[in-house]
Amino acid sequence: DTGVSQNPRHKITKRGQNVTFRCDPISEHNRLYWYRQTLGQGPEFLTYFQNEAQLEKSRLLSDRFSAERPKGSFSTLEIQRTEQGDSAMYLCASSPTDYGYTFGSGTRLTVV
Amino acid sequence: SQQGEEDPQALSIQEGENATMNCSYKTSINNLQWYRQNSGRGLVHLILIRSNEREKHSGRLRVTLDTSKKSSSLLITASRAADTASYFCATDQQGAQKLVFGQGTRLTINP
């Protein structure tokens, strides 16, 4: 396990459908983050887990978005009733305490 | 909303020249980090500088931090074509548990 793994790499979905993304962090990292990035912009924070506890959620994370990290290992991000505005790169990162993040390669979502 | 403001938004230089990117932020921080992102890929952590540090080096990278001016700079010396990427500063804010990213500088190194 040498990095953060995200699946799928690409997802094309029709508006109104539900999608789920998975993130497998570096195993010894207790912190896990989800970010969203649109073209030409920096990543925007969505949510943060320390172990299995979801400690912070952005106001960007509407009630259509839900994230879980069962047992403090992998995490899933689900978007219900997708909208065209949800099209973006969804990035997962993990870190040990007080250090730089290791990012995955992201999941690019296109809502048509 | 994003806290960091990067300057310039885009920078194009010749291979071998030095590239300097600047970042300003608004709140008190624990540390400031710089990341690189190649097109369509994830971000790669480059360097972290803590609030009590003023300068840090890593290979061809030099980062400075001025907490009184709430600003940082990233210098890449002897640039190479492979340095072409977007560079982001990110602040670890006091009292928060997340990094806040700027909008990035798009760096192009011309061979």
PDB file of C-alpha atoms in Angstrom:
ATOM      1  CA  ASP A   1       0.000   0.000   0.000  1.00  0.00           C
ATOM      2  CA  THR A   2       2.016   2.884  -1.280  1.00  0.00           C
ATOM      3  CA  GLY A   3      -0.606   5.537  -1.864  1.00  0.00           C
ATOM      4  CA  VAL A   4      -4.215   6.649  -1.781  1.00  0.00           C
ATOM      5  CA  SER A   5      -6.418   4.732  -4.190  1.00  0.00           C
ATOM      6  CA  GLN A   6      -9.644   6.074  -5.646  1.00  0.00           C
ATOM      7  CA  ASN A   7     -12.222   4.228  -7.698  1.00  0.00           C
ATOM      8  CA  PRO A   8     -13.533   4.656 -10.253  1.00  0.00           C
ATOM      9  CA  ARG A   9     -11.193   7.023 -12.108  1.00  0.00           C
ATOM     10  CA  HIS A  10     -14.004   8.270 -14.302  1.00  0.00           C
ATOM     11  CA  LYS A  11     -17.783   8.169 -13.946  1.00  0.00           C
ATOM     12  CA  ILE A  12     -20.367   9.380 -16.427  1.00  0.00           C
ATOM     13  CA  THR A  13     -23.909   9.401 -15.142  1.00  0.00           C
ATOM     14  CA  LYS A  14     -27.279  10.740 -16.149  1.00  0.00           C
ATOM     15  CA  ARG A  15     -28.788  13.566 -14.166  1.00  0.00           C
ATOM     16  CA  GLY A  16     -30.884  12.246 -11.333  1.00  0.00           C
ATOM     17  CA  GLN A  17     -28.904   9.055 -10.842  1.00  0.00           C
ATOM     18  CA  ASN A  18     -26.995   8.176  -7.672  1.00  0.00           C
ATOM     19  CA  VAL A  19     -23.246   7.633  -7.711  1.00  0.00           C
ATOM     20  CA  THR A  20     -20.787   6.294  -5.144  1.00  0.00           C
ATOM     21  CA  PHE A  21     -17.045   6.761  -5.055  1.00  0.00           C
ATOM     22  CA  ARG A  22     -14.549   4.845  -2.985  1.00  0.00           C
ATOM     23  CA  CYS A  23     -11.289   5.919  -1.377  1.00  0.00           C
ATOM     24  CA  ASP A  24      -8.693   3.629   0.163  1.00  0.00           C
ATOM     25  CA  PRO A  25      -6.270   5.726   2.213  1.00  0.00           C
ATOM     26  CA  ILE A  26      -2.779   4.874   3.340  1.00  0.00           C
ATOM     27  CA  SER A  27      -3.399   2.305   6.043  1.00  0.00           C
ATOM     28  CA  GLU A  28      -1.576   4.024   8.897  1.00  0.00           C
ATOM     29  CA  HIS A  29      -3.154   7.435   8.238  1.00  0.00           C
ATOM     30  CA  ASN A  30      -5.975   8.194  10.644  1.00  0.00           C
ATOM     31  CA  ARG A  31      -7.204  11.321   8.853  1.00  0.00           C
ATOM     32  CA  LEU A  32      -9.171  11.202   5.609  1.00  0.00           C
ATOM     33  CA  TYR A  33     -10.464  14.123   3.568  1.00  0.00           C
ATOM     34  CA  TRP A  34     -12.732  14.609   0.576  1.00  0.00           C
ATOM     35  CA  TYR A  35     -12.301  17.602  -1.699  1.00  0.00           C
ATOM     36  CA  ARG A  36     -14.000  18.708  -4.887  1.00  0.00           C
ATOM     37  CA  GLN A  37     -12.187  20.489  -7.698  1.00  0.00           C
ATOM     38  CA  THR A  38     -13.653  22.155 -10.753  1.00  0.00           C
ATOM     39  CA  LEU A  39     -11.662  23.155 -13.811  1.00  0.00           C
ATOM     40  CA  GLY A  40      -9.205  25.944 -13.174  1.00  0.00           C
ATOM     41  CA  GLN A  41      -9.942  26.124  -9.460  1.00  0.00           C
ATOM     42  CA  GLY A  42      -8.233  24.887  -6.335  1.00  0.00           C
ATOM     43  CA  PRO A  43      -9.667  21.983  -4.349  1.00  0.00           C
ATOM     44  CA  GLU A  44     -12.616  22.837  -2.080  1.00  0.00           C
ATOM     45  CA  PHE A  45     -13.044  21.027   1.208  1.00  0.00           C
ATOM     46  CA  LEU A  46     -16.064  18.734   1.530  1.00  0.00           C
ATOM     47  CA  THR A  47     -15.593  16.615   4.637  1.00  0.00           C
ATOM     48  CA  TYR A  48     -13.073  15.184   7.099  1.00  0.00           C
ATOM     49  CA  PHE A  49     -12.812  11.955   9.080  1.00  0.00           C
ATOM     50  CA  GLN A  50     -10.569  11.111  11.958  1.00  0.00           C
ATOM     51  CA  ASN A  51     -10.676   7.351  12.124  1.00  0.00           C
ATOM     52  CA  GLU A  52     -14.380   6.499  11.707  1.00  0.00           C
ATOM     53  CA  ALA A  53     -15.712   9.797  13.053  1.00  0.00           C
ATOM     54  CA  GLN A  54     -16.854  12.445  10.592  1.00  0.00           C
ATOM     55  CA  LEU A  55     -15.673  15.575  12.363  1.00  0.00           C
ATOM     56  CA  GLU A  56     -16.416  18.306   9.871  1.00  0.00           C
ATOM     57  CA  LYS A  57     -18.637  18.880   6.861  1.00  0.00           C
ATOM     58  CA  SER A  58     -18.585  21.833   4.511  1.00  0.00           C
ATOM     59  CA  ARG A  59     -21.697  23.793   3.697  1.00  0.00           C
ATOM     60  CA  LEU A  60     -20.917  22.715   0.130  1.00  0.00           C
ATOM     61  CA  LEU A  61     -21.989  19.233   1.182  1.00  0.00           C
ATOM     62  CA  SER A  62     -25.727  19.427   0.619  1.00  0.00           C
ATOM     63  CA  ASP A  63     -28.092  16.780   1.935  1.00  0.00           C
ATOM     64  CA  ARG A  64     -27.664  14.949  -1.381  1.00  0.00           C
ATOM     65  CA  PHE A  65     -24.094  14.157  -0.374  1.00  0.00           C
ATOM     66  CA  SER A  66     -23.151  11.602   2.252  1.00  0.00           C
ATOM     67  CA  ALA A  67     -19.803  10.195   3.259  1.00  0.00           C
ATOM     68  CA  GLU A  68     -18.885   7.275   5.449  1.00  0.00           C
ATOM     69  CA  ARG A  69     -15.742   5.692   6.779  1.00  0.00           C
ATOM     70  CA  PRO A  70     -16.742   2.442   8.435  1.00  0.00           C
ATOM     71  CA  LYS A  71     -14.156   1.040  10.836  1.00  0.00           C
ATOM     72  CA  GLY A  72     -11.833   3.902  10.054  1.00  0.00           C
ATOM     73  CA  SER A  73     -10.507   2.293   6.900  1.00  0.00           C
ATOM     74  CA  PHE A  74     -11.826   3.020   3.393  1.00  0.00           C
ATOM     75  CA  SER A  75     -14.339   5.772   2.760  1.00  0.00           C
ATOM     76  CA  THR A  76     -17.247   6.210   0.388  1.00  0.00           C
ATOM     77  CA  LEU A  77     -18.794   9.397  -0.942  1.00  0.00           C
ATOM     78  CA  GLU A  78     -22.315   9.094  -2.316  1.00  0.00           C
ATOM     79  CA  ILE A  79     -24.143  11.713  -4.332  1.00  0.00           C
ATOM     80  CA  GLN A  80     -27.872  11.212  -4.692  1.00  0.00           C
ATOM     81  CA  ARG A  81     -30.002  12.677  -7.476  1.00  0.00           C
ATOM     82  CA  THR A  82     -26.979  14.039  -9.310  1.00  0.00           C
ATOM     83  CA  GLU A  83     -27.145  17.442 -10.965  1.00  0.00           C
ATOM     84  CA  GLN A  84     -25.014  18.885 -13.763  1.00  0.00           C
ATOM     85  CA  GLY A  85     -23.388  21.185 -11.216  1.00  0.00           C
ATOM     86  CA  ASP A  86     -21.978  18.124  -9.466  1.00  0.00           C
ATOM     87  CA  SER A  87     -19.639  17.531 -12.404  1.00  0.00           C
ATOM     88  CA  ALA A  88     -16.119  17.863 -10.986  1.00  0.00           C
ATOM     89  CA  MET A  89     -13.048  15.969  -9.883  1.00  0.00           C
ATOM     90  CA  TYR A  90     -13.571  14.416  -6.444  1.00  0.00           C
ATOM     91  CA  LEU A  91     -10.297  14.056  -4.582  1.00  0.00           C
ATOM     92  CA  CYS A  92      -9.571  11.989  -1.509  1.00  0.00           C
ATOM     93  CA  ALA A  93      -6.559  12.567   0.707  1.00  0.00           C
ATOM     94  CA  SER A  94      -5.188  11.009   3.846  1.00  0.00           C
ATOM     95  CA  SER A  95      -2.620  12.147   6.361  1.00  0.00           C
ATOM     96  CA  PRO A  96      -1.093  11.283   9.680  1.00  0.00           C
ATOM     97  CA  THR A  97      -1.373  13.922  12.356  1.00  0.00           C
ATOM     98  CA  ASP A  98       0.004  17.343  11.488  1.00  0.00           C
ATOM     99  CA  TYR A  99       1.677  16.545   8.191  1.00  0.00           C
ATOM    100  CA  GLY A 100       1.141  16.982   4.485  1.00  0.00           C
ATOM    101  CA  TYR A 101      -1.644  15.200   2.709  1.00  0.00           C
ATOM    102  CA  THR A 102      -1.275  12.324   0.270  1.00  0.00           C
ATOM    103  CA  PHE A 103      -3.876  12.687  -2.463  1.00  0.00           C
ATOM    104  CA  GLY A 104      -5.365  10.046  -4.666  1.00  0.00           C
ATOM    105  CA  SER A 105      -5.648  10.538  -8.426  1.00  0.00           C
ATOM    106  CA  GLY A 106      -9.295  11.503  -8.068  1.00  0.00           C
ATOM    107  CA  THR A 107     -12.598  10.445  -9.566  1.00  0.00           C
ATOM    108  CA  ARG A 108     -13.789  12.611 -12.440  1.00  0.00           C
ATOM    109  CA  LEU A 109     -17.576  12.815 -12.450  1.00  0.00           C
ATOM    110  CA  THR A 110     -19.493  13.959 -15.499  1.00  0.00           C
ATOM    111  CA  VAL A 111     -23.241  14.394 -15.159  1.00  0.00           C
ATOM    112  CA  VAL A 112     -25.046  14.491 -18.507  1.00  0.00           C
TER     113      VAL A 112
ATOM    114  CA  SER B   1     -14.598  29.768  -0.028  1.00  0.00           C
ATOM    115  CA  GLN B   2     -10.876  29.627  -0.612  1.00  0.00           C
ATOM    116  CA  GLN B   3      -8.515  31.588   1.545  1.00  0.00           C
ATOM    117  CA  GLY B   4      -5.316  31.593  -0.450  1.00  0.00           C
ATOM    118  CA  GLU B   5      -4.714  34.021  -3.254  1.00  0.00           C
ATOM    119  CA  GLU B   6      -1.973  33.026  -5.609  1.00  0.00           C
ATOM    120  CA  ASP B   7      -0.053  35.348  -7.829  1.00  0.00           C
ATOM    121  CA  PRO B   8       0.444  35.171 -10.715  1.00  0.00           C
ATOM    122  CA  GLN B   9      -2.444  33.054 -11.991  1.00  0.00           C
ATOM    123  CA  ALA B  10      -0.265  31.925 -14.883  1.00  0.00           C
ATOM    124  CA  LEU B  11       3.483  32.028 -15.471  1.00  0.00           C
ATOM    125  CA  SER B  12       5.434  31.036 -18.570  1.00  0.00           C
ATOM    126  CA  ILE B  13       9.236  30.943 -18.528  1.00  0.00           C
ATOM    127  CA  GLN B  14      12.143  29.370 -20.382  1.00  0.00           C
ATOM    128  CA  GLU B  15      13.765  26.187 -19.195  1.00  0.00           C
ATOM    129  CA  GLY B  16      16.618  26.926 -16.838  1.00  0.00           C
ATOM    130  CA  GLU B  17      15.098  30.116 -15.473  1.00  0.00           C
ATOM    131  CA  ASN B  18      13.798  30.466 -11.936  1.00  0.00           C
ATOM    132  CA  ALA B  19      10.074  30.549 -11.219  1.00  0.00           C
ATOM    133  CA  THR B  20       8.571  32.431  -8.288  1.00  0.00           C
ATOM    134  CA  MET B  21       4.979  32.061  -7.134  1.00  0.00           C
ATOM    135  CA  ASN B  22       3.353  33.970  -4.313  1.00  0.00           C
ATOM    136  CA  CYS B  23       0.531  33.163  -1.944  1.00  0.00           C
ATOM    137  CA  SER B  24      -1.373  35.394   0.455  1.00  0.00           C
ATOM    138  CA  TYR B  25      -3.806  34.281   3.115  1.00  0.00           C
ATOM    139  CA  LYS B  26      -6.137  35.840   5.647  1.00  0.00           C
ATOM    140  CA  THR B  27      -6.188  33.997   8.969  1.00  0.00           C
ATOM    141  CA  SER B  28      -3.684  32.684  11.513  1.00  0.00           C
ATOM    142  CA  ILE B  29      -2.152  29.403  10.486  1.00  0.00           C
ATOM    143  CA  ASN B  30      -0.380  26.389  11.950  1.00  0.00           C
ATOM    144  CA  ASN B  31       1.487  25.731   8.728  1.00  0.00           C
ATOM    145  CA  LEU B  32       1.420  26.422   5.007  1.00  0.00           C
ATOM    146  CA  GLN B  33       1.922  23.773   2.362  1.00  0.00           C
ATOM    147  CA  TRP B  34       2.643  23.791  -1.353  1.00  0.00           C
ATOM    148  CA  TYR B  35       1.300  21.186  -3.766  1.00  0.00           C
ATOM    149  CA  ARG B  36       1.835  20.435  -7.442  1.00  0.00           C
ATOM    150  CA  GLN B  37      -0.828  19.095  -9.783  1.00  0.00           C
ATOM    151  CA  ASN B  38      -0.234  17.808 -13.264  1.00  0.00           C
ATOM    152  CA  SER B  39      -3.169  18.141 -15.641  1.00  0.00           C
ATOM    153  CA  GLY B  40      -6.053  15.859 -14.681  1.00  0.00           C
ATOM    154  CA  ARG B  41      -4.163  14.233 -11.836  1.00  0.00           C
ATOM    155  CA  GLY B  42      -4.134  14.347  -8.057  1.00  0.00           C
ATOM    156  CA  LEU B  43      -2.051  16.757  -6.029  1.00  0.00           C
ATOM    157  CA  VAL B  44       1.468  15.983  -4.893  1.00  0.00           C
ATOM    158  CA  HIS B  45       2.739  17.411  -1.605  1.00  0.00           C
ATOM    159  CA  LEU B  46       5.932  19.411  -2.141  1.00  0.00           C
ATOM    160  CA  ILE B  47       6.839  21.119   1.102  1.00  0.00           C
ATOM    161  CA  LEU B  48       5.401  22.198   4.466  1.00  0.00           C
ATOM    162  CA  ILE B  49       6.543  25.251   6.388  1.00  0.00           C
ATOM    163  CA  ARG B  50       5.397  25.817   9.957  1.00  0.00           C
ATOM    164  CA  SER B  51       4.259  29.158  11.306  1.00  0.00           C
ATOM    165  CA  ASN B  52       7.442  29.559  13.364  1.00  0.00           C
ATOM    166  CA  GLU B  53       9.695  28.966  10.342  1.00  0.00           C
ATOM    167  CA  ARG B  54      10.736  31.637   7.871  1.00  0.00           C
ATOM    168  CA  GLU B  55      12.442  29.659   5.117  1.00  0.00           C
ATOM    169  CA  LYS B  56      12.702  26.066   4.019  1.00  0.00           C
ATOM    170  CA  HIS B  57      14.530  24.265   1.236  1.00  0.00           C
ATOM    171  CA  SER B  58      13.917  20.991  -0.531  1.00  0.00           C
ATOM    172  CA  GLY B  59      16.059  20.251  -3.561  1.00  0.00           C
ATOM    173  CA  ARG B  60      15.352  22.980  -6.145  1.00  0.00           C
ATOM    174  CA  LEU B  61      12.482  24.354  -4.060  1.00  0.00           C
ATOM    175  CA  ARG B  62      12.738  27.248  -1.658  1.00  0.00           C
ATOM    176  CA  VAL B  63       9.753  28.397   0.382  1.00  0.00           C
ATOM    177  CA  THR B  64       9.520  31.518   2.509  1.00  0.00           C
ATOM    178  CA  LEU B  65       6.841  32.473   4.981  1.00  0.00           C
ATOM    179  CA  ASP B  66       6.109  35.927   6.377  1.00  0.00           C
ATOM    180  CA  THR B  67       3.375  35.601   8.988  1.00  0.00           C
ATOM    181  CA  SER B  68       3.309  39.357   9.611  1.00  0.00           C
ATOM    182  CA  LYS B  69       2.324  39.907   5.988  1.00  0.00           C
ATOM    183  CA  LYS B  70       0.383  36.621   5.762  1.00  0.00           C
ATOM    184  CA  SER B  71       2.253  35.650   2.650  1.00  0.00           C
ATOM    185  CA  SER B  72       4.465  32.909   1.284  1.00  0.00           C
ATOM    186  CA  SER B  73       6.513  32.389  -1.827  1.00  0.00           C
ATOM    187  CA  LEU B  74       7.656  29.293  -3.679  1.00  0.00           C
ATOM    188  CA  LEU B  75      10.830  29.517  -5.744  1.00  0.00           C
ATOM    189  CA  ILE B  76      11.746  26.795  -8.202  1.00  0.00           C
ATOM    190  CA  THR B  77      15.327  27.174  -9.372  1.00  0.00           C
ATOM    191  CA  ALA B  78      16.778  25.946 -12.664  1.00  0.00           C
ATOM    192  CA  SER B  79      13.348  25.034 -14.012  1.00  0.00           C
ATOM    193  CA  ARG B  80      12.794  21.983 -16.197  1.00  0.00           C
ATOM    194  CA  ALA B  81      10.055  21.092 -18.678  1.00  0.00           C
ATOM    195  CA  ALA B  82       8.822  18.496 -16.179  1.00  0.00           C
ATOM    196  CA  ASP B  83       8.030  21.305 -13.714  1.00  0.00           C
ATOM    197  CA  THR B  84       5.125  22.337 -15.948  1.00  0.00           C
ATOM    198  CA  ALA B  85       2.072  21.982 -13.704  1.00  0.00           C
ATOM    199  CA  SER B  86      -0.308  23.920 -11.482  1.00  0.00           C
ATOM    200  CA  TYR B  87       1.006  24.868  -8.070  1.00  0.00           C
ATOM    201  CA  PHE B  88      -1.259  25.430  -5.069  1.00  0.00           C
ATOM    202  CA  CYS B  89      -0.635  26.830  -1.646  1.00  0.00           C
ATOM    203  CA  ALA B  90      -2.763  25.497   1.178  1.00  0.00           C
ATOM    204  CA  THR B  91      -3.101  26.775   4.710  1.00  0.00           C
ATOM    205  CA  ASP B  92      -3.656  24.730   7.830  1.00  0.00           C
ATOM    206  CA  GLN B  93      -5.669  27.278   9.787  1.00  0.00           C
ATOM    207  CA  GLN B  94      -5.599  27.520  13.550  1.00  0.00           C
ATOM    208  CA  GLY B  95      -8.776  26.035  14.988  1.00  0.00           C
ATOM    209  CA  ALA B  96      -9.635  24.182  11.793  1.00  0.00           C
ATOM    210  CA  GLN B  97      -8.897  20.622  10.839  1.00  0.00           C
ATOM    211  CA  LYS B  98      -8.532  20.947   7.109  1.00  0.00           C
ATOM    212  CA  LEU B  99      -6.359  22.568   4.470  1.00  0.00           C
ATOM    213  CA  VAL B 100      -7.733  25.536   2.581  1.00  0.00           C
ATOM    214  CA  PHE B 101      -6.372  25.817  -0.947  1.00  0.00           C
ATOM    215  CA  GLY B 102      -5.790  28.786  -3.178  1.00  0.00           C
ATOM    216  CA  GLN B 103      -6.731  28.880  -6.838  1.00  0.00           C
ATOM    217  CA  GLY B 104      -3.270  28.004  -8.015  1.00  0.00           C
ATOM    218  CA  THR B 105      -0.601  29.218 -10.397  1.00  0.00           C
ATOM    219  CA  ARG B 106      -0.334  27.521 -13.792  1.00  0.00           C
ATOM    220  CA  LEU B 107       3.364  27.236 -14.574  1.00  0.00           C
ATOM    221  CA  THR B 108       4.576  26.494 -18.087  1.00  0.00           C
ATOM    222  CA  ILE B 109       8.245  25.785 -18.746  1.00  0.00           C
ATOM    223  CA  ASN B 110       9.171  26.263 -22.384  1.00  0.00           C
ATOM    224  CA  PRO B 111      12.025  24.091 -23.701  1.00  0.00           C
TER     225      PRO B 111
END
